[in-house]
Amino acid sequence: MTDDASKFSELVTLSTQNTALIVVDVQNDFVDPRGSLYVQDAQSVVPNINSMISNVRSEGRLIVYTQDWHPEVTPHFAKDGGIWPVHCVGDTWGAEFYGELVVVPDGEFVRKGTGGEDGYSGFSVRDPQTGSESDTALERILQERGAEQVDVVGIATDYCVKETALDARRRGLSTVVYRNCMKGVELASGDTAAAIDAMIHAGVEVLDA
Ligand code: VGL
Ligand code: ZN
């Protein structure tokens, strides 16, 4: 390598080294067709997510997995006054990671909604009755590992991926999402496209790779 080329590759390494990968809610209830809140075609993005995971891992970078993790009764669920079918109840099959997802043992894991809150963002949860918000461990984990940029992938583009990416921007992190590494619930048609627009508007970079 010429001096210039080696300087350049050093710079590339430096610029990606502080980029963490956040894998949002790749759980049975969202990804498996038998799941209670199955997101159409969600399985199709899992191989793309896995290849990102393997790249990030080979570079020794941080991977944080989030999990939607609800109690049996929560105002998040339609039966208790919310909008969603029962899903991702803690310690059930639906809350487990989808079987084909590569889960690295040295990853970090953040569960959200455990106290009955709406947990759309990996960074914070919100009490659906009082509206009060509190932080999860995610920001602290990123800070401890010196991550200043995040790549956000997973499910669902129009809920948890969007809210996680917007929250990352609010917290001053450079943020990238990848179209082929996420899928939307699309409760109303157009929600996924609107979520992508909202992310772009907030300074999130949307890439195709
Ligand atoms: C999610 C709806 C309800 C998500 C979580 O992970 O995007 N969506 N709970
Ligand atoms: Zn949920």
PDB file of C-alpha atoms and ligand atoms in Angstrom:
ATOM      1  CA  MET A   1       0.000   0.000   0.000  1.00  0.00           C
ATOM      2  CA  THR A   2       1.224   3.520  -0.709  1.00  0.00           C
ATOM      3  CA  ASP A   3       1.484   5.905   2.229  1.00  0.00           C
ATOM      4  CA  ASP A   4      -1.598   7.732   1.057  1.00  0.00           C
ATOM      5  CA  ALA A   5      -3.580   4.523   0.714  1.00  0.00           C
ATOM      6  CA  SER A   6      -2.608   3.308   4.154  1.00  0.00           C
ATOM      7  CA  LYS A   7      -3.520   6.699   5.676  1.00  0.00           C
ATOM      8  CA  PHE A   8      -6.864   6.486   3.947  1.00  0.00           C
ATOM      9  CA  SER A   9      -7.616   2.984   5.222  1.00  0.00           C
ATOM     10  CA  GLU A  10      -6.603   4.119   8.717  1.00  0.00           C
ATOM     11  CA  LEU A  11      -9.106   6.974   8.444  1.00  0.00           C
ATOM     12  CA  VAL A  12     -11.853   4.647   7.284  1.00  0.00           C
ATOM     13  CA  THR A  13     -11.150   2.348  10.216  1.00  0.00           C
ATOM     14  CA  LEU A  14     -11.207   5.278  12.623  1.00  0.00           C
ATOM     15  CA  SER A  15     -14.437   6.604  11.216  1.00  0.00           C
ATOM     16  CA  THR A  16     -16.273   3.290  11.401  1.00  0.00           C
ATOM     17  CA  GLN A  17     -14.709   2.050  14.637  1.00  0.00           C
ATOM     18  CA  ASN A  18     -16.979   4.185  16.792  1.00  0.00           C
ATOM     19  CA  THR A  19     -20.115   3.081  14.925  1.00  0.00           C
ATOM     20  CA  ALA A  20     -22.329   0.704  16.892  1.00  0.00           C
ATOM     21  CA  LEU A  21     -25.023  -1.489  15.372  1.00  0.00           C
ATOM     22  CA  ILE A  22     -28.466  -1.447  16.980  1.00  0.00           C
ATOM     23  CA  VAL A  23     -30.581  -4.467  16.037  1.00  0.00           C
ATOM     24  CA  VAL A  24     -34.181  -3.585  16.837  1.00  0.00           C
ATOM     25  CA  ASP A  25     -36.752  -6.185  17.901  1.00  0.00           C
ATOM     26  CA  VAL A  26     -35.953  -9.114  15.583  1.00  0.00           C
ATOM     27  CA  GLN A  27     -38.323 -11.287  17.611  1.00  0.00           C
ATOM     28  CA  ASN A  28     -40.671 -14.158  16.755  1.00  0.00           C
ATOM     29  CA  ASP A  29     -43.907 -12.213  17.199  1.00  0.00           C
ATOM     30  CA  PHE A  30     -42.786  -9.704  14.537  1.00  0.00           C
ATOM     31  CA  VAL A  31     -40.722 -11.885  12.188  1.00  0.00           C
ATOM     32  CA  ASP A  32     -42.157 -15.415  12.239  1.00  0.00           C
ATOM     33  CA  PRO A  33     -45.335 -15.802  10.134  1.00  0.00           C
ATOM     34  CA  ARG A  34     -46.884 -17.505  13.200  1.00  0.00           C
ATOM     35  CA  GLY A  35     -46.137 -14.443  15.327  1.00  0.00           C
ATOM     36  CA  SER A  36     -49.038 -12.440  16.777  1.00  0.00           C
ATOM     37  CA  LEU A  37     -47.888  -9.137  15.259  1.00  0.00           C
ATOM     38  CA  TYR A  38     -46.270 -10.572  12.158  1.00  0.00           C
ATOM     39  CA  VAL A  39     -44.781  -7.923   9.897  1.00  0.00           C
ATOM     40  CA  GLN A  40     -45.261  -8.949   6.270  1.00  0.00           C
ATOM     41  CA  ASP A  41     -41.990 -10.223   4.732  1.00  0.00           C
ATOM     42  CA  ALA A  42     -39.953  -9.436   7.829  1.00  0.00           C
ATOM     43  CA  GLN A  43     -37.979 -12.698   7.416  1.00  0.00           C
ATOM     44  CA  SER A  44     -36.653 -11.456   4.080  1.00  0.00           C
ATOM     45  CA  VAL A  45     -34.452  -8.807   5.726  1.00  0.00           C
ATOM     46  CA  VAL A  46     -32.909 -11.112   8.346  1.00  0.00           C
ATOM     47  CA  PRO A  47     -30.078 -12.390   6.072  1.00  0.00           C
ATOM     48  CA  ASN A  48     -29.143  -8.755   5.305  1.00  0.00           C
ATOM     49  CA  ILE A  49     -29.138  -7.947   9.009  1.00  0.00           C
ATOM     50  CA  ASN A  50     -27.000 -11.031   9.654  1.00  0.00           C
ATOM     51  CA  SER A  51     -24.385  -9.916   7.158  1.00  0.00           C
ATOM     52  CA  MET A  52     -24.160  -6.529   8.859  1.00  0.00           C
ATOM     53  CA  ILE A  53     -23.795  -8.316  12.181  1.00  0.00           C
ATOM     54  CA  SER A  54     -20.953 -10.431  10.841  1.00  0.00           C
ATOM     55  CA  ASN A  55     -19.108  -7.381   9.430  1.00  0.00           C
ATOM     56  CA  VAL A  56     -19.505  -5.439  12.642  1.00  0.00           C
ATOM     57  CA  ARG A  57     -18.384  -8.403  14.669  1.00  0.00           C
ATOM     58  CA  SER A  58     -15.273  -8.997  12.574  1.00  0.00           C
ATOM     59  CA  GLU A  59     -14.316  -5.371  13.191  1.00  0.00           C
ATOM     60  CA  GLY A  60     -14.810  -5.761  16.935  1.00  0.00           C
ATOM     61  CA  ARG A  61     -17.534  -3.154  17.076  1.00  0.00           C
ATOM     62  CA  LEU A  62     -20.441  -3.011  19.497  1.00  0.00           C
ATOM     63  CA  ILE A  63     -23.763  -4.707  18.690  1.00  0.00           C
ATOM     64  CA  VAL A  64     -26.799  -3.897  20.820  1.00  0.00           C
ATOM     65  CA  TYR A  65     -29.958  -5.974  20.459  1.00  0.00           C
ATOM     66  CA  THR A  66     -33.239  -4.512  21.654  1.00  0.00           C
ATOM     67  CA  GLN A  67     -36.270  -6.586  22.597  1.00  0.00           C
ATOM     68  CA  ASP A  68     -39.868  -5.506  23.017  1.00  0.00           C
ATOM     69  CA  TRP A  69     -40.639  -7.112  26.389  1.00  0.00           C
ATOM     70  CA  HIS A  70     -44.155  -6.617  27.709  1.00  0.00           C
ATOM     71  CA  PRO A  71     -46.006  -7.814  30.802  1.00  0.00           C
ATOM     72  CA  GLU A  72     -49.211  -9.809  30.203  1.00  0.00           C
ATOM     73  CA  VAL A  73     -51.336  -6.785  30.999  1.00  0.00           C
ATOM     74  CA  THR A  74     -50.330  -3.374  29.617  1.00  0.00           C
ATOM     75  CA  PRO A  75     -52.202  -0.417  28.111  1.00  0.00           C
ATOM     76  CA  HIS A  76     -49.983  -1.058  25.059  1.00  0.00           C
ATOM     77  CA  PHE A  77     -52.331  -3.974  24.183  1.00  0.00           C
ATOM     78  CA  ALA A  78     -55.778  -3.520  22.594  1.00  0.00           C
ATOM     79  CA  LYS A  79     -57.385  -5.744  25.238  1.00  0.00           C
ATOM     80  CA  ASP A  80     -56.158  -3.310  27.911  1.00  0.00           C
ATOM     81  CA  GLY A  81     -57.044  -0.068  26.079  1.00  0.00           C
ATOM     82  CA  GLY A  82     -54.172   0.247  23.596  1.00  0.00           C
ATOM     83  CA  ILE A  83     -53.896  -0.565  19.894  1.00  0.00           C
ATOM     84  CA  TRP A  84     -51.832  -3.737  19.559  1.00  0.00           C
ATOM     85  CA  PRO A  85     -52.614  -7.442  19.710  1.00  0.00           C
ATOM     86  CA  VAL A  86     -50.843  -9.176  22.590  1.00  0.00           C
ATOM     87  CA  HIS A  87     -47.196  -9.595  21.520  1.00  0.00           C
ATOM     88  CA  CYS A  88     -43.688 -10.052  22.928  1.00  0.00           C
ATOM     89  CA  VAL A  89     -44.826 -10.972  26.416  1.00  0.00           C
ATOM     90  CA  GLY A  90     -41.611 -11.443  28.404  1.00  0.00           C
ATOM     91  CA  ASP A  91     -40.285 -15.015  28.632  1.00  0.00           C
ATOM     92  CA  THR A  92     -42.633 -16.384  25.953  1.00  0.00           C
ATOM     93  CA  TRP A  93     -41.792 -17.753  22.496  1.00  0.00           C
ATOM     94  CA  GLY A  94     -43.019 -14.538  20.857  1.00  0.00           C
ATOM     95  CA  ALA A  95     -40.442 -12.447  22.718  1.00  0.00           C
ATOM     96  CA  GLU A  96     -37.523 -14.718  21.811  1.00  0.00           C
ATOM     97  CA  PHE A  97     -35.152 -13.677  19.059  1.00  0.00           C
ATOM     98  CA  TYR A  98     -36.133 -15.041  15.655  1.00  0.00           C
ATOM     99  CA  GLY A  99     -34.257 -18.324  15.199  1.00  0.00           C
ATOM    100  CA  GLU A 100     -32.289 -17.279  12.114  1.00  0.00           C
ATOM    101  CA  LEU A 101     -31.000 -14.057  13.654  1.00  0.00           C
ATOM    102  CA  VAL A 102     -27.308 -14.250  14.530  1.00  0.00           C
ATOM    103  CA  VAL A 103     -27.078 -13.323  18.188  1.00  0.00           C
ATOM    104  CA  VAL A 104     -23.477 -12.749  19.270  1.00  0.00           C
ATOM    105  CA  PRO A 105     -22.638 -13.671  22.855  1.00  0.00           C
ATOM    106  CA  ASP A 106     -20.626 -10.510  23.448  1.00  0.00           C
ATOM    107  CA  GLY A 107     -23.509  -8.297  22.343  1.00  0.00           C
ATOM    108  CA  GLU A 108     -25.456  -6.025  24.666  1.00  0.00           C
ATOM    109  CA  PHE A 109     -29.167  -6.531  25.238  1.00  0.00           C
ATOM    110  CA  VAL A 110     -31.788  -3.918  26.056  1.00  0.00           C
ATOM    111  CA  ARG A 111     -35.360  -4.865  26.938  1.00  0.00           C
ATOM    112  CA  LYS A 112     -38.018  -2.184  26.727  1.00  0.00           C
ATOM    113  CA  GLY A 113     -41.586  -1.913  27.948  1.00  0.00           C
ATOM    114  CA  THR A 114     -40.906  -4.246  30.867  1.00  0.00           C
ATOM    115  CA  GLY A 115     -42.825  -2.013  33.288  1.00  0.00           C
ATOM    116  CA  GLY A 116     -45.937  -1.844  31.071  1.00  0.00           C
ATOM    117  CA  GLU A 117     -44.799   1.265  29.164  1.00  0.00           C
ATOM    118  CA  ASP A 118     -44.886   1.805  25.414  1.00  0.00           C
ATOM    119  CA  GLY A 119     -41.322   1.063  24.408  1.00  0.00           C
ATOM    120  CA  TYR A 120     -41.022   2.094  20.783  1.00  0.00           C
ATOM    121  CA  SER A 121     -37.592   3.689  21.055  1.00  0.00           C
ATOM    122  CA  GLY A 122     -34.661   1.619  22.240  1.00  0.00           C
ATOM    123  CA  PHE A 123     -33.474   4.675  24.171  1.00  0.00           C
ATOM    124  CA  SER A 124     -36.562   5.492  26.203  1.00  0.00           C
ATOM    125  CA  VAL A 125     -39.963   4.235  27.290  1.00  0.00           C
ATOM    126  CA  ARG A 126     -43.140   6.208  27.806  1.00  0.00           C
ATOM    127  CA  ASP A 127     -45.972   5.666  30.236  1.00  0.00           C
ATOM    128  CA  PRO A 128     -49.046   5.553  27.965  1.00  0.00           C
ATOM    129  CA  GLN A 129     -51.258   7.024  30.704  1.00  0.00           C
ATOM    130  CA  THR A 130     -49.130   9.810  32.186  1.00  0.00           C
ATOM    131  CA  GLY A 131     -46.893  10.381  29.133  1.00  0.00           C
ATOM    132  CA  SER A 132     -43.820  10.454  31.375  1.00  0.00           C
ATOM    133  CA  GLU A 133     -40.625   9.188  29.752  1.00  0.00           C
ATOM    134  CA  SER A 134     -37.631   7.392  31.167  1.00  0.00           C
ATOM    135  CA  ASP A 135     -34.373   6.187  29.672  1.00  0.00           C
ATOM    136  CA  THR A 136     -33.340   2.603  29.039  1.00  0.00           C
ATOM    137  CA  ALA A 137     -29.683   1.565  29.415  1.00  0.00           C
ATOM    138  CA  LEU A 138     -28.990   2.091  25.694  1.00  0.00           C
ATOM    139  CA  GLU A 139     -27.463   5.570  25.770  1.00  0.00           C
ATOM    140  CA  ARG A 140     -25.205   4.698  28.703  1.00  0.00           C
ATOM    141  CA  ILE A 141     -24.028   1.504  26.956  1.00  0.00           C
ATOM    142  CA  LEU A 142     -23.158   3.468  23.804  1.00  0.00           C
ATOM    143  CA  GLN A 143     -21.352   6.150  25.795  1.00  0.00           C
ATOM    144  CA  GLU A 144     -19.360   3.616  27.792  1.00  0.00           C
ATOM    145  CA  ARG A 145     -18.150   2.052  24.555  1.00  0.00           C
ATOM    146  CA  GLY A 146     -17.398   5.411  22.944  1.00  0.00           C
ATOM    147  CA  ALA A 147     -19.963   4.996  20.152  1.00  0.00           C
ATOM    148  CA  GLU A 148     -20.714   8.272  18.416  1.00  0.00           C
ATOM    149  CA  GLN A 149     -22.498   6.872  15.394  1.00  0.00           C
ATOM    150  CA  VAL A 150     -25.159   4.204  15.095  1.00  0.00           C
ATOM    151  CA  ASP A 151     -26.491   1.991  12.338  1.00  0.00           C
ATOM    152  CA  VAL A 152     -30.089   1.041  13.137  1.00  0.00           C
ATOM    153  CA  VAL A 153     -31.666  -2.091  11.581  1.00  0.00           C
ATOM    154  CA  GLY A 154     -34.642  -4.324  12.365  1.00  0.00           C
ATOM    155  CA  ILE A 155     -38.373  -4.202  12.900  1.00  0.00           C
ATOM    156  CA  ALA A 156     -40.525  -2.193  12.499  1.00  0.00           C
ATOM    157  CA  THR A 157     -39.536   0.676  10.204  1.00  0.00           C
ATOM    158  CA  ASP A 158     -42.632   2.707  11.109  1.00  0.00           C
ATOM    159  CA  TYR A 159     -42.441   2.142  14.890  1.00  0.00           C
ATOM    160  CA  CYS A 160     -39.405   0.949  16.753  1.00  0.00           C
ATOM    161  CA  VAL A 161     -36.754   1.529  14.083  1.00  0.00           C
ATOM    162  CA  LYS A 162     -38.088   5.024  13.404  1.00  0.00           C
ATOM    163  CA  GLU A 163     -38.355   5.993  17.080  1.00  0.00           C
ATOM    164  CA  THR A 164     -34.917   4.565  17.862  1.00  0.00           C
ATOM    165  CA  ALA A 165     -33.325   6.427  14.942  1.00  0.00           C
ATOM    166  CA  LEU A 166     -35.080   9.721  15.827  1.00  0.00           C
ATOM    167  CA  ASP A 167     -34.031   9.361  19.465  1.00  0.00           C
ATOM    168  CA  ALA A 168     -30.443   8.662  18.391  1.00  0.00           C
ATOM    169  CA  ARG A 169     -30.436  11.938  16.429  1.00  0.00           C
ATOM    170  CA  ARG A 170     -31.899  13.836  19.409  1.00  0.00           C
ATOM    171  CA  ARG A 171     -29.026  12.472  21.459  1.00  0.00           C
ATOM    172  CA  GLY A 172     -26.496  13.824  18.999  1.00  0.00           C
ATOM    173  CA  LEU A 173     -25.521  10.561  17.317  1.00  0.00           C
ATOM    174  CA  SER A 174     -24.882  10.263  13.579  1.00  0.00           C
ATOM    175  CA  THR A 175     -27.484   7.776  12.465  1.00  0.00           C
ATOM    176  CA  VAL A 176     -27.866   5.553   9.421  1.00  0.00           C
ATOM    177  CA  VAL A 177     -30.687   3.156   8.468  1.00  0.00           C
ATOM    178  CA  TYR A 178     -30.668   0.698   5.556  1.00  0.00           C
ATOM    179  CA  ARG A 179     -33.744   0.063   3.432  1.00  0.00           C
ATOM    180  CA  ASN A 180     -32.978  -3.635   2.979  1.00  0.00           C
ATOM    181  CA  CYS A 181     -32.435  -4.184   6.697  1.00  0.00           C
ATOM    182  CA  MET A 182     -35.862  -3.119   7.983  1.00  0.00           C
ATOM    183  CA  LYS A 183     -39.594  -3.741   7.377  1.00  0.00           C
ATOM    184  CA  GLY A 184     -42.682  -1.740   8.321  1.00  0.00           C
ATOM    185  CA  VAL A 185     -45.894  -2.854  10.103  1.00  0.00           C
ATOM    186  CA  GLU A 186     -47.831  -0.602   7.710  1.00  0.00           C
ATOM    187  CA  LEU A 187     -50.913  -0.405   9.980  1.00  0.00           C
ATOM    188  CA  ALA A 188     -52.060   2.225   7.497  1.00  0.00           C
ATOM    189  CA  SER A 189     -50.698   2.044   4.000  1.00  0.00           C
ATOM    190  CA  GLY A 190     -47.954   4.639   3.462  1.00  0.00           C
ATOM    191  CA  ASP A 191     -46.713   4.472   7.074  1.00  0.00           C
ATOM    192  CA  THR A 192     -43.345   3.040   6.061  1.00  0.00           C
ATOM    193  CA  ALA A 193     -42.714   5.718   3.436  1.00  0.00           C
ATOM    194  CA  ALA A 194     -43.800   8.418   5.912  1.00  0.00           C
ATOM    195  CA  ALA A 195     -41.442   6.993   8.541  1.00  0.00           C
ATOM    196  CA  ILE A 196     -38.549   7.146   6.085  1.00  0.00           C
ATOM    197  CA  ASP A 197     -39.405  10.777   5.264  1.00  0.00           C
ATOM    198  CA  ALA A 198     -39.546  11.652   8.969  1.00  0.00           C
ATOM    199  CA  MET A 199     -36.156  10.041   9.538  1.00  0.00           C
ATOM    200  CA  ILE A 200     -34.592  11.895   6.591  1.00  0.00           C
ATOM    201  CA  HIS A 201     -36.098  15.142   7.886  1.00  0.00           C
ATOM    202  CA  ALA A 202     -34.444  14.533  11.262  1.00  0.00           C
ATOM    203  CA  GLY A 203     -31.021  14.039   9.666  1.00  0.00           C
ATOM    204  CA  VAL A 204     -30.976  10.252   9.560  1.00  0.00           C
ATOM    205  CA  GLU A 205     -29.083   8.941   6.539  1.00  0.00           C
ATOM    206  CA  VAL A 206     -31.111   6.354   4.602  1.00  0.00           C
ATOM    207  CA  LEU A 207     -28.933   3.991   2.551  1.00  0.00           C
ATOM    208  CA  ASP A 208     -29.790   1.120   0.238  1.00  0.00           C
ATOM    209  CA  ALA A 209     -26.857  -1.128   1.017  1.00  0.00           C
TER     210      ALA A 209
HETATM  211  C1  VGL B   1     -43.313  -2.509  17.806  1.00  0.00           C
HETATM  212  C2  VGL B   1     -45.581  -2.263  17.639  1.00  0.00           C
HETATM  213  C3  VGL B   1     -45.727  -2.555  18.965  1.00  0.00           C
HETATM  214  C4  VGL B   1     -41.981  -2.511  17.115  1.00  0.00           C
HETATM  215  C5  VGL B   1     -43.440  -2.800  19.143  1.00  0.00           C
HETATM  216  O1  VGL B   1     -41.067  -3.231  17.550  1.00  0.00           O
HETATM  217  O2  VGL B   1     -41.845  -1.784  16.098  1.00  0.00           O
HETATM  218  N1  VGL B   1     -44.388  -2.234  17.068  1.00  0.00           N
HETATM  219  N2  VGL B   1     -44.655  -2.828  19.709  1.00  0.00           N
HETATM  220 ZN    ZN B   2     -44.822  -3.681  21.671  1.00  0.00          ZN
END
